[in-house]
Coordinates of C-alpha atoms and ligand atoms in Angstrom, one line a residue:
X1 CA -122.1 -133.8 52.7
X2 CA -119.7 -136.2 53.9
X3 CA -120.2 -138.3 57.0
X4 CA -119.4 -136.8 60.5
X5 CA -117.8 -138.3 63.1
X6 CA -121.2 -139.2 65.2
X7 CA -119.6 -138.9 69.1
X8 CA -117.0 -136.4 70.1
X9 CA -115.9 -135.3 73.5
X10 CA -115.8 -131.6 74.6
X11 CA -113.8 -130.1 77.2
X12 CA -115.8 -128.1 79.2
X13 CA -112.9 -125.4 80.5
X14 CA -111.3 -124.7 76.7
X15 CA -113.9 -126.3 74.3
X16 CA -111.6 -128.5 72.5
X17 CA -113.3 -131.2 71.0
X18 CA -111.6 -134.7 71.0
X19 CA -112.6 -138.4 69.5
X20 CA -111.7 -139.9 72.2
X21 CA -112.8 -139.4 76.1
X22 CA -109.3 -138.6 77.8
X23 CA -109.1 -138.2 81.8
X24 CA -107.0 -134.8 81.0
X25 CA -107.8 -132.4 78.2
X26 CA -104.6 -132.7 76.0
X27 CA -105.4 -129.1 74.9
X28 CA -105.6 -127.2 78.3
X29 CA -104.4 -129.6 80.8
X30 CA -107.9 -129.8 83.0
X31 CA -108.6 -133.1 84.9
X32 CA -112.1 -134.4 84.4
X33 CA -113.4 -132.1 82.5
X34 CA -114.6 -134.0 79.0
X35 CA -118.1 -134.6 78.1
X36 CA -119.8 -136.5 75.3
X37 CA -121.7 -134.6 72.5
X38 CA -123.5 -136.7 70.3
X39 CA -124.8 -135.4 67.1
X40 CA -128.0 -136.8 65.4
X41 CA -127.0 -138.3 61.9
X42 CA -127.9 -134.6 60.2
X43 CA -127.6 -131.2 61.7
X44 CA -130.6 -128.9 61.0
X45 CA -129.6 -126.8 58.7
X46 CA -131.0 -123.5 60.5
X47 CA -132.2 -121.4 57.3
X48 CA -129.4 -122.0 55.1
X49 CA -130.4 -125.1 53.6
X50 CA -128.4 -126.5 50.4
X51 CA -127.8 -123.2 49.4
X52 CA -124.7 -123.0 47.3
X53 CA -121.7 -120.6 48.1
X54 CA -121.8 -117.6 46.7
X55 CA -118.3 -115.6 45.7
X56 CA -118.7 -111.7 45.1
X57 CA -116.7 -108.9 45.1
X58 CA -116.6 -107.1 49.0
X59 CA -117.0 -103.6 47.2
X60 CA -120.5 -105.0 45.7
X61 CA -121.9 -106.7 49.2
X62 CA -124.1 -104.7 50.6
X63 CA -122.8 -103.4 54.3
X64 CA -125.5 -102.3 56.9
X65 CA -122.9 -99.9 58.9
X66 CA -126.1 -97.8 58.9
X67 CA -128.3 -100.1 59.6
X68 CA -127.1 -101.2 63.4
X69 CA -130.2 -101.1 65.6
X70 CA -130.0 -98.1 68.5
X71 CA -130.3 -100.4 71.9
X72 CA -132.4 -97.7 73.5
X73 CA -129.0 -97.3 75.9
X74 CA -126.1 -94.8 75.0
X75 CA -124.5 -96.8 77.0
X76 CA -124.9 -99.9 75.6
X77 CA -124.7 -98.7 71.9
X78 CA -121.2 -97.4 73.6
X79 CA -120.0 -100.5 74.6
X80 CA -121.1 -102.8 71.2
X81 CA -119.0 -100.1 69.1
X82 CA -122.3 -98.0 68.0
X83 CA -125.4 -100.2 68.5
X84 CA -126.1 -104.1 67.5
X85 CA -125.0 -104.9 63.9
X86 CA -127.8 -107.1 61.8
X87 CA -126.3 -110.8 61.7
X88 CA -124.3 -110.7 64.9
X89 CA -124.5 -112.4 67.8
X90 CA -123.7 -111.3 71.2
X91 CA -123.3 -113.3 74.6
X92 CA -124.1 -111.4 77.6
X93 CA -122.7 -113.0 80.5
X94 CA -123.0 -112.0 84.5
X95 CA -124.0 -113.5 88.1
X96 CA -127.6 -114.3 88.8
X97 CA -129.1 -111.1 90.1
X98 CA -126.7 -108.8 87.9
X99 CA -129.9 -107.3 85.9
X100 CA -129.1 -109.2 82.6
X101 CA -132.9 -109.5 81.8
X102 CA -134.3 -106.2 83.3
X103 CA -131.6 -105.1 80.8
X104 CA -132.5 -107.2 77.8
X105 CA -136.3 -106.8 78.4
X106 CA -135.7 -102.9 77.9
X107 CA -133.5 -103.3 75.3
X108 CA -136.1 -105.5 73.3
X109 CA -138.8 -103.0 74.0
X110 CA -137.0 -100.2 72.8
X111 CA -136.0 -101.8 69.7
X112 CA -139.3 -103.6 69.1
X113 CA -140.9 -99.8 68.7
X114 CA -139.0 -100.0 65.3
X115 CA -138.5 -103.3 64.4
X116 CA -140.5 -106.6 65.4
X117 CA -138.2 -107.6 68.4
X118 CA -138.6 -111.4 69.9
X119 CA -137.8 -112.2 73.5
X120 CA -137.7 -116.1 74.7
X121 CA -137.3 -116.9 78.2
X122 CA -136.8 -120.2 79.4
X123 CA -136.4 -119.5 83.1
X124 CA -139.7 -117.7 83.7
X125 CA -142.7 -117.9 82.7
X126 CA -145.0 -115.2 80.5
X127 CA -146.8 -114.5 83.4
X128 CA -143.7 -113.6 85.6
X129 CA -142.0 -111.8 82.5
X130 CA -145.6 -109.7 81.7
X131 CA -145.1 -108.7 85.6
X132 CA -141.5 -107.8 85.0
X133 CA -142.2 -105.9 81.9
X134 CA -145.5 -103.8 83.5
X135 CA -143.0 -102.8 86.6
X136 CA -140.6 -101.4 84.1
X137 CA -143.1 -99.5 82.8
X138 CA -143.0 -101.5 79.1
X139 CA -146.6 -102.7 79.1
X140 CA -147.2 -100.6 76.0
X141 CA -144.1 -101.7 73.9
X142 CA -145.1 -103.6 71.2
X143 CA -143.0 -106.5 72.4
X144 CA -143.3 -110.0 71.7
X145 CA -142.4 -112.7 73.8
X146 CA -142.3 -116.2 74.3
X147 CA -141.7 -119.2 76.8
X148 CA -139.5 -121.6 74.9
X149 CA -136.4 -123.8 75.3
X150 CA -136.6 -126.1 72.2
X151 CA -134.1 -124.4 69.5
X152 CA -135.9 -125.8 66.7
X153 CA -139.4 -124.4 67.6
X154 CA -137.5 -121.2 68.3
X155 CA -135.7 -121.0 64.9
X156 CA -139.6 -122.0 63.8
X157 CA -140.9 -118.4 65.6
X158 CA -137.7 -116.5 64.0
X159 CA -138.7 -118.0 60.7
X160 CA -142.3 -117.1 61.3
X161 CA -141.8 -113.7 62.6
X162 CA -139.0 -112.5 61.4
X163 CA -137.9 -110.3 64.2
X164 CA -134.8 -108.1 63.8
X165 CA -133.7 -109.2 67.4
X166 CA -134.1 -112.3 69.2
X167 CA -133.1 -112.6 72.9
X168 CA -132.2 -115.8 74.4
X169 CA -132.7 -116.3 78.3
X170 CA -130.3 -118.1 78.4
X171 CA -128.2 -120.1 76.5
X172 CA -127.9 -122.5 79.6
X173 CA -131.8 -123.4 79.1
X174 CA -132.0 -124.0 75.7
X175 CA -132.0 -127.6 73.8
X176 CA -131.7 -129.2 70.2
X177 CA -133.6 -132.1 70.2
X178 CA -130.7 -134.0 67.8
X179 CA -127.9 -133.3 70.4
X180 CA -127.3 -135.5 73.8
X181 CA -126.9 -133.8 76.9
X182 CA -129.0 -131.7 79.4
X183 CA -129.5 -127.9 79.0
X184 CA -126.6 -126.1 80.2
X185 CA -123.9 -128.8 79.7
X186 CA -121.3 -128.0 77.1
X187 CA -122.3 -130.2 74.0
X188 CA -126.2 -128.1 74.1
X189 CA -124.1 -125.2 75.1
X190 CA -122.0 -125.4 72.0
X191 CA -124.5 -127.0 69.4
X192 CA -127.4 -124.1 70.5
X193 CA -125.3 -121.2 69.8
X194 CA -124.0 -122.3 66.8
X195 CA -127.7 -123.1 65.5
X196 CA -128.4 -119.9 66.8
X197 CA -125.3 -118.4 65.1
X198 CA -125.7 -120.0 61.6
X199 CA -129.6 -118.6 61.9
X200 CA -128.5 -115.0 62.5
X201 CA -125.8 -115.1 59.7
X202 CA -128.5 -116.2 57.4
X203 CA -131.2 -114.3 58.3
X204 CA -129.3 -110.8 59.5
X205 CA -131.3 -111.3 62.5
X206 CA -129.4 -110.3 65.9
X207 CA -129.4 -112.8 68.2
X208 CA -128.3 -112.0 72.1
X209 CA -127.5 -114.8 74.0
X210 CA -128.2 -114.2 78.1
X211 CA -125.8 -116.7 79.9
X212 CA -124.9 -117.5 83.5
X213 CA -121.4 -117.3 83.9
X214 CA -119.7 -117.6 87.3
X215 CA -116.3 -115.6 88.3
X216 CA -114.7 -118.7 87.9
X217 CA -116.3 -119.2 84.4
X218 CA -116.9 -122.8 85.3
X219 CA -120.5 -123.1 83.6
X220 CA -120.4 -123.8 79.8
X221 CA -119.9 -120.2 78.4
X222 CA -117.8 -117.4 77.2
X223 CA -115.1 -120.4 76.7
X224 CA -116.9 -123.0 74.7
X225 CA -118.6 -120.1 72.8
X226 CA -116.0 -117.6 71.9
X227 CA -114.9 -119.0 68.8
X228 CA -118.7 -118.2 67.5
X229 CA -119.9 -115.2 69.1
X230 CA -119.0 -111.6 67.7
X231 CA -119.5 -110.0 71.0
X232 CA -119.0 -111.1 74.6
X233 CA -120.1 -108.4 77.3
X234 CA -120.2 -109.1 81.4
X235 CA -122.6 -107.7 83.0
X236 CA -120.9 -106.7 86.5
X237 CA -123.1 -106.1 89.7
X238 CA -120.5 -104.8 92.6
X239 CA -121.3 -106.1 95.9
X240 CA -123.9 -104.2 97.6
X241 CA -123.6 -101.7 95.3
X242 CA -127.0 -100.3 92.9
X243 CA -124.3 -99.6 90.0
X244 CA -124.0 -102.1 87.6
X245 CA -120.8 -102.1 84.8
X246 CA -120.8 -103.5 81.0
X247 CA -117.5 -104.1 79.6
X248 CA -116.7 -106.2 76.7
X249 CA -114.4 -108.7 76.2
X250 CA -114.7 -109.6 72.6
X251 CA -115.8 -107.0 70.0
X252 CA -116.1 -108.2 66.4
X253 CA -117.2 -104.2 66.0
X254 CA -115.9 -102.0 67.9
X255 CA -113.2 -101.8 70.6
X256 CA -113.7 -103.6 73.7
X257 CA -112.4 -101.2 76.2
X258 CA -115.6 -99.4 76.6
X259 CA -117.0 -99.5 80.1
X260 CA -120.9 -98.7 80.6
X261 CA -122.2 -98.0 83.6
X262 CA -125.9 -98.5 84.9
X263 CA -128.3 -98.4 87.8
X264 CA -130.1 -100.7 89.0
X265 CA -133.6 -98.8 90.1
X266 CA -136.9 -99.6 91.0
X267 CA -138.4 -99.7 87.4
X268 CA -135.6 -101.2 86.0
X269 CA -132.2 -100.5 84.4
X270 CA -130.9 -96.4 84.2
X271 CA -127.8 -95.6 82.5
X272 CA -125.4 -93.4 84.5
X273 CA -124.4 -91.2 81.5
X274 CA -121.9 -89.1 83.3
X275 CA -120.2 -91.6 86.2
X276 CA -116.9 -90.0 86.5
X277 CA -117.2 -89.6 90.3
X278 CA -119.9 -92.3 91.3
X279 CA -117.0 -94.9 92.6
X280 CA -115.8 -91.8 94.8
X281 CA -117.6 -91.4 97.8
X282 CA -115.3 -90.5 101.0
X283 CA -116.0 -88.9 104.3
X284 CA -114.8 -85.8 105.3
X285 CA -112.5 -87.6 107.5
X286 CA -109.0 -87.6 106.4
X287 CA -107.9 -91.4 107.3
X288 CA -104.2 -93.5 106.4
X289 CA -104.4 -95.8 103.6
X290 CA -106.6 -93.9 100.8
X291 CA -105.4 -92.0 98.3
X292 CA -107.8 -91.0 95.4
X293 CA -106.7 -91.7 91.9
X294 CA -108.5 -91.1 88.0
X295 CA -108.7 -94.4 85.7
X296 CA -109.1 -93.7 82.3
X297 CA -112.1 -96.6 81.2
X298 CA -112.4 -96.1 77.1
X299 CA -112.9 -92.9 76.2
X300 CA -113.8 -91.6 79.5
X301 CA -112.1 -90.3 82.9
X302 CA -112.8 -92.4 86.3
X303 CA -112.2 -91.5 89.7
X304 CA -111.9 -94.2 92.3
X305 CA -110.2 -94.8 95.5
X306 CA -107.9 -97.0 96.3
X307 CA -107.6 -98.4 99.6
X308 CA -104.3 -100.3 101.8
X309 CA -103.8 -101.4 104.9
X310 CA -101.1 -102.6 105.8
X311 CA -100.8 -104.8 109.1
X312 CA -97.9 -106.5 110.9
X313 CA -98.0 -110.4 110.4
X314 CA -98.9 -112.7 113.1
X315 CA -97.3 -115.3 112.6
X316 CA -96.8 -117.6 109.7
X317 CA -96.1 -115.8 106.5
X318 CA -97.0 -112.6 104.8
X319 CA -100.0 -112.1 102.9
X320 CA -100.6 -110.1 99.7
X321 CA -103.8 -109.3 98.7
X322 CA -105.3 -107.6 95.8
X323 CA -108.8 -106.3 95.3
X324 CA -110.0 -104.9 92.0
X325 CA -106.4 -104.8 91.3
X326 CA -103.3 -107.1 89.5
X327 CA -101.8 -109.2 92.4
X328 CA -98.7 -109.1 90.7
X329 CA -98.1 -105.5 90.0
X330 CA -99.0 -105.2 94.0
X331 CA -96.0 -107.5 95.0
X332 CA -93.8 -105.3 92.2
X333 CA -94.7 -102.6 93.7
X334 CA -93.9 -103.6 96.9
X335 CA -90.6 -104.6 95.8
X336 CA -89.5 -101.1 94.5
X337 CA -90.5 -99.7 97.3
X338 CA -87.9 -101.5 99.3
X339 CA -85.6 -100.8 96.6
X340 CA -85.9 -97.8 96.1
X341 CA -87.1 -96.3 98.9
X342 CA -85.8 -98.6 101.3
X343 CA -89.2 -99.6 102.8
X344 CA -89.3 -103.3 104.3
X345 CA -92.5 -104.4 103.9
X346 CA -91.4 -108.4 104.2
X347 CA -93.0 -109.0 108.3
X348 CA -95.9 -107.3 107.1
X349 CA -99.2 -107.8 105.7
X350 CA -100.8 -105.6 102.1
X351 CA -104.1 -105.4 101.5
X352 CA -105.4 -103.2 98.7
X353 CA -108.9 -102.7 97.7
X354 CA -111.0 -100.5 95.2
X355 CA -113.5 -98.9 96.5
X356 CA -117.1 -99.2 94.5
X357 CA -116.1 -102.9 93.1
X358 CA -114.7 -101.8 90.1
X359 CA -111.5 -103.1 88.7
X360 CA -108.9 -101.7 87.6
X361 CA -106.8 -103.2 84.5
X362 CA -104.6 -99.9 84.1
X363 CA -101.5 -99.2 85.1
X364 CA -102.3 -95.4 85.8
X365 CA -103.2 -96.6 89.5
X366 CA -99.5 -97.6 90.6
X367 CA -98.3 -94.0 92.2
X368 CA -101.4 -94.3 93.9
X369 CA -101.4 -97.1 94.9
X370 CA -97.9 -97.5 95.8
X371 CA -98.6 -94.1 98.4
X372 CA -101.9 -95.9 99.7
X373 CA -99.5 -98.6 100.9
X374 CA -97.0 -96.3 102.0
X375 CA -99.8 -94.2 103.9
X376 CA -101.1 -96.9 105.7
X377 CA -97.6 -98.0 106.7
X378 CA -96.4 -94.6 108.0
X379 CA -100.1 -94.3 109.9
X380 CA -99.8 -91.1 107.8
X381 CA -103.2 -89.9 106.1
X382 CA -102.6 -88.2 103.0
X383 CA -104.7 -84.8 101.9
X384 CA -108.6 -85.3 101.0
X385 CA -107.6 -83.0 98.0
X386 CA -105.2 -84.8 96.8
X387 CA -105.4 -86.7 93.4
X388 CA -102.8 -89.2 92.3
X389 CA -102.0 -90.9 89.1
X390 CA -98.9 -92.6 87.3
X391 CA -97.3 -95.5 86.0
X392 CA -94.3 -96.5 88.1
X393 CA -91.7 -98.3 86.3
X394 CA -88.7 -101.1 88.4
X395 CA -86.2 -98.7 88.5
X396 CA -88.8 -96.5 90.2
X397 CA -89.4 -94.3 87.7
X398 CA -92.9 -92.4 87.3
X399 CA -94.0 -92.8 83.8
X400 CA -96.9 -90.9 81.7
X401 CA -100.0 -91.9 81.2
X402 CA -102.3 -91.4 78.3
X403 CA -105.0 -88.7 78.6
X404 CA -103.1 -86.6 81.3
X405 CA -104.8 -83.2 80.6
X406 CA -108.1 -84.7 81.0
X407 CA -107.4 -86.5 84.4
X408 CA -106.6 -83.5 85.9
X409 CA -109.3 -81.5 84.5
X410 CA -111.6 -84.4 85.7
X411 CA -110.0 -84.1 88.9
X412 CA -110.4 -80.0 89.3
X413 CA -113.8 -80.5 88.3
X414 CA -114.6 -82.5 91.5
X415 CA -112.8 -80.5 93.8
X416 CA -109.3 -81.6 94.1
X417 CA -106.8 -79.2 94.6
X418 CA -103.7 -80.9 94.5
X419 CA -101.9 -83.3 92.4
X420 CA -99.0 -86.4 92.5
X421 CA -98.5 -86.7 88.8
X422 CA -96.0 -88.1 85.8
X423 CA -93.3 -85.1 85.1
X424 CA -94.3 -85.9 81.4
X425 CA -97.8 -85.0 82.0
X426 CA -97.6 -81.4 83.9
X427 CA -100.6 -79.6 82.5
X428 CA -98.7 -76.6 79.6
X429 CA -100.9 -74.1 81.6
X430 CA -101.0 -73.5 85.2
X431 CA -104.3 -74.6 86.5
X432 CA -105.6 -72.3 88.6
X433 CA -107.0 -73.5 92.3
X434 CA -104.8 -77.0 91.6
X435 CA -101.6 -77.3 92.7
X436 CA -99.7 -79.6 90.5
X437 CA -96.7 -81.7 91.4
X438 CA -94.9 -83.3 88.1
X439 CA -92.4 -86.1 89.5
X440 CA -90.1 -88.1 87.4
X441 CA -89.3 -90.7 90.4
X442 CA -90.6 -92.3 93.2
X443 CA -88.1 -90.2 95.7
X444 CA -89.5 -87.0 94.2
X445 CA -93.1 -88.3 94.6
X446 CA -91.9 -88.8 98.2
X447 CA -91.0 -85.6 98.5
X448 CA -94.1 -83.8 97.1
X449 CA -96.2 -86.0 99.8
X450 CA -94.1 -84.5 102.4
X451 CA -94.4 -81.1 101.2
X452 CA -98.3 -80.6 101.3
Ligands
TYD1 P1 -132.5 -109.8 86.7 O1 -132.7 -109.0 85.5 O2 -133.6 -110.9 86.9 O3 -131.1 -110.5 86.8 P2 -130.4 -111.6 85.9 O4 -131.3 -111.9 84.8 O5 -129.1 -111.1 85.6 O6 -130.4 -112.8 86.8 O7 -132.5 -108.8 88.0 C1 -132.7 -109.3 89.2 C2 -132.5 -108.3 90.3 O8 -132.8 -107.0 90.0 C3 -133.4 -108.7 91.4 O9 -132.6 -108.8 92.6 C4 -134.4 -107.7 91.5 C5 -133.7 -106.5 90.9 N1 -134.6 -105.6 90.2 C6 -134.7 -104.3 90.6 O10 -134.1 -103.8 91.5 N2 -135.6 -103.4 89.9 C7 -136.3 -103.8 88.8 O11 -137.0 -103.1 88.2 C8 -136.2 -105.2 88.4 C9 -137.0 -105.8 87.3 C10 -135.4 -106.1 89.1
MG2 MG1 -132.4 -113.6 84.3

């Protein structure tokens, strides 16, 4: 094997490793943001030893599609594409407090009922975890466990034991011995997945990795990592809210638009298998500024509401503030409502906010969100029973959405009995108790309001 460069410097915001320390990372432009990783003269080889490279036909390798292990969670098989798939590796990331190890811990028991499952925790101790695991009701689950940060003595246990999953808690804790640096700073960071990654590839073992990663994603994580990983989830917790959401951002197996949705209980983790209308919990009072809308997360119908208030300045400049949804689309928005509509928004204030903490990515919200604005501007309250959705285009056109006919059926299932919707997407069928308004522009969308 030839020699290796001994000392490089990582960036801790991209992950791009340079030879030389720099003040700015030439690759993403941070300040301040390179560390040293020193590597010990040889890398443990993690399993794979001297082995030689093998070159075989892909019809003739042997694929495991059958074999991915069932999570114990729909909604979690849901999100990874149809369970964990042997060799993989998958990063779950979320706030402190989100439920990533309640969640992993019942994960690892439900598997280890098939399969000899491993979970390592280096931020509690076995006394704290057996706790954990007895309040969850796991106490019987064959499930072993461990209190370990050292890689090496972990990839020792794997070797030993040869579990089918391995759970790290977390990635931030654990350490080679043969790389510089703390736990948690980028060089261990980097070096301990990839030992961990290289071990799973070998030995078809999954490996989930449990790591710490702020909003800002300014801890060594998804970044440094997502060259290596074949899955990246974040593990959402809503503020004050028991509901917590999975969605993944990298999906080596399966698409990563899935969202899962869970609650956080008293013994643990539940999944919410039907959460179409959990985000939607109004009053009975009628009030400006909410208008309720359906979001369309994977392969499933979401209703949420969104909220605007919108406030005369005082003083100094306007602010524009989005929560839950694109900034940017809000000041678009806002801008073809004075076009188009001729509503001046400019000595005023916009706030917009989903209700429930989830966050919207789709562009099916604009109509509704748009008429939030416009509701709370006007002081006018729009209809309880009213459901919005649409895509709104600069010339202030209402476009179609995807999955129309299921929005509104979503919709008339929980009570609404009107509808603002794409012209494009008018149901073929009159739907009986729902009256449906198809609208091709923002004027006729203004019009329908007015008319209910
Ligand atoms: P935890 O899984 O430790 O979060 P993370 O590993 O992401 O930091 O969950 C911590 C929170 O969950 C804590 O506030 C207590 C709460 N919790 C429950 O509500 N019910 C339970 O059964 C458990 C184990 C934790
Ligand atoms: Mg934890």
């Amino acid at each position: 094997m030839a020699a290796k460069s001994q000392t490089a410097y990582l960036c801790g915001a991209c992950g791009a490793e340079h030879r030389q320390w720099q003040g700015r990372c030439s690759a993403c432009g941070e300040w301040n943001s390179l560390s040293r990783l020193r590597l010990a003269a040889a890398l443990p080889a993690a399993g794979l030893g001297g082995e030689a490279a093998v070159v075989r036909k892909l019809s003739e390798v042997h694929t495991e599609a059958a074999d991915r292990l069932p999570t114990g969670f729909a909604e979690l098989d849901r999100v990874l594409g149809g369970g964990l798939v042997p060799g993989a590796v998958v990063l779950i990331g979320g706030d402190p407090g989100a439920g990533k190890s309640t969640l992993l811990l019942q994960v690892c028991a439900a598997v280890a009922t098939q399969h000899p499952a491993l979970y390592v925790t280096g931020e509690e101790s076995l006394e704290q975890l057996a706790l954990r695991s007895a309040r969850l009701g796991l106490a019987a689950a064959p499930l072993e466990a461990v209190a370990e940060t050292r890689a090496e003595v972990i990839a020792g246990l794997i070797e030993q034991r040869r579990p089918r999953l391995v759970v790290l808690d977390s990635v931030q804790v654990m350490q080679l011995e043969s790389v510089e640096g703390t736990p948690g700073s980028v060089g261990q960071v980097r070096e301990t997945a990839a030992y961990f990654t290289r071990l799973a590839k070998a030995g078809g073992v999954v490996v989930v990795l449990v790591g710490h990663v702020t909003k800002e994603g300014n801890l060594a994580g998804p970044k440094v990592l997502e060259h290596m990983i074949d899955c990246f989830l974040m593990l959402d917790s809503p503020a004050g809210s028991r509901y917590r959401t999975l969605r993944g951002f990298k999906n080596r197996f399966g698409a990563v638009n899935e969202l899962g949705v869970f609650a956080m209980t008293g013994r643990g983790m539940r999944e919410v298998v039907n959460p179409s209308a959990i985000f939607l919990q109004r009053g009975d009072l009628e009030a400006p500024g909410s208008v309720a809308t359906v979001i369309w997360e994977g392969t499933r119908p979401i209703l949420v509401e969104i909220q605007a208030l919108v406030n005369p300045v005082q003083g100094g400049h306007s602010s524009r503030v989005a929560v839950g949804l694109d900034q940017q689309r809000l000041a678009m928005h806002l801008a073809v409502l004075q076009r188009h509509c001729g509503v001046q928004l400019g000595d005023q204030d916009v706030f917009a906010n989903v209700v429930g903490g989830l966050r919207i990515a789709e562009t099916g919200a604009d109509l509704a969100l748009l008429l939030a604005v416009l509701s709370s501007f006007r002081n006018r309250p729009l209809p309880k029973h009213l459901i919005v959705f649409g895509e709104l285009g600069l010339t202030g056109e209402v476009r179609p959405v995807p999955n129309g006919q299921e929005r509104l059926r979503e919709a008339r299932k929980h009570g609404f009995k009107a509808a603002i919707i794409p012209y494009a997407n008018r149901p073929p069928q009159v739907i009986e108790g729902m009256a449906v308004h198809g609208v091709k522009g923002l004027g006729a969308a203004l019009d329908a309001v007015a008319s209910l």
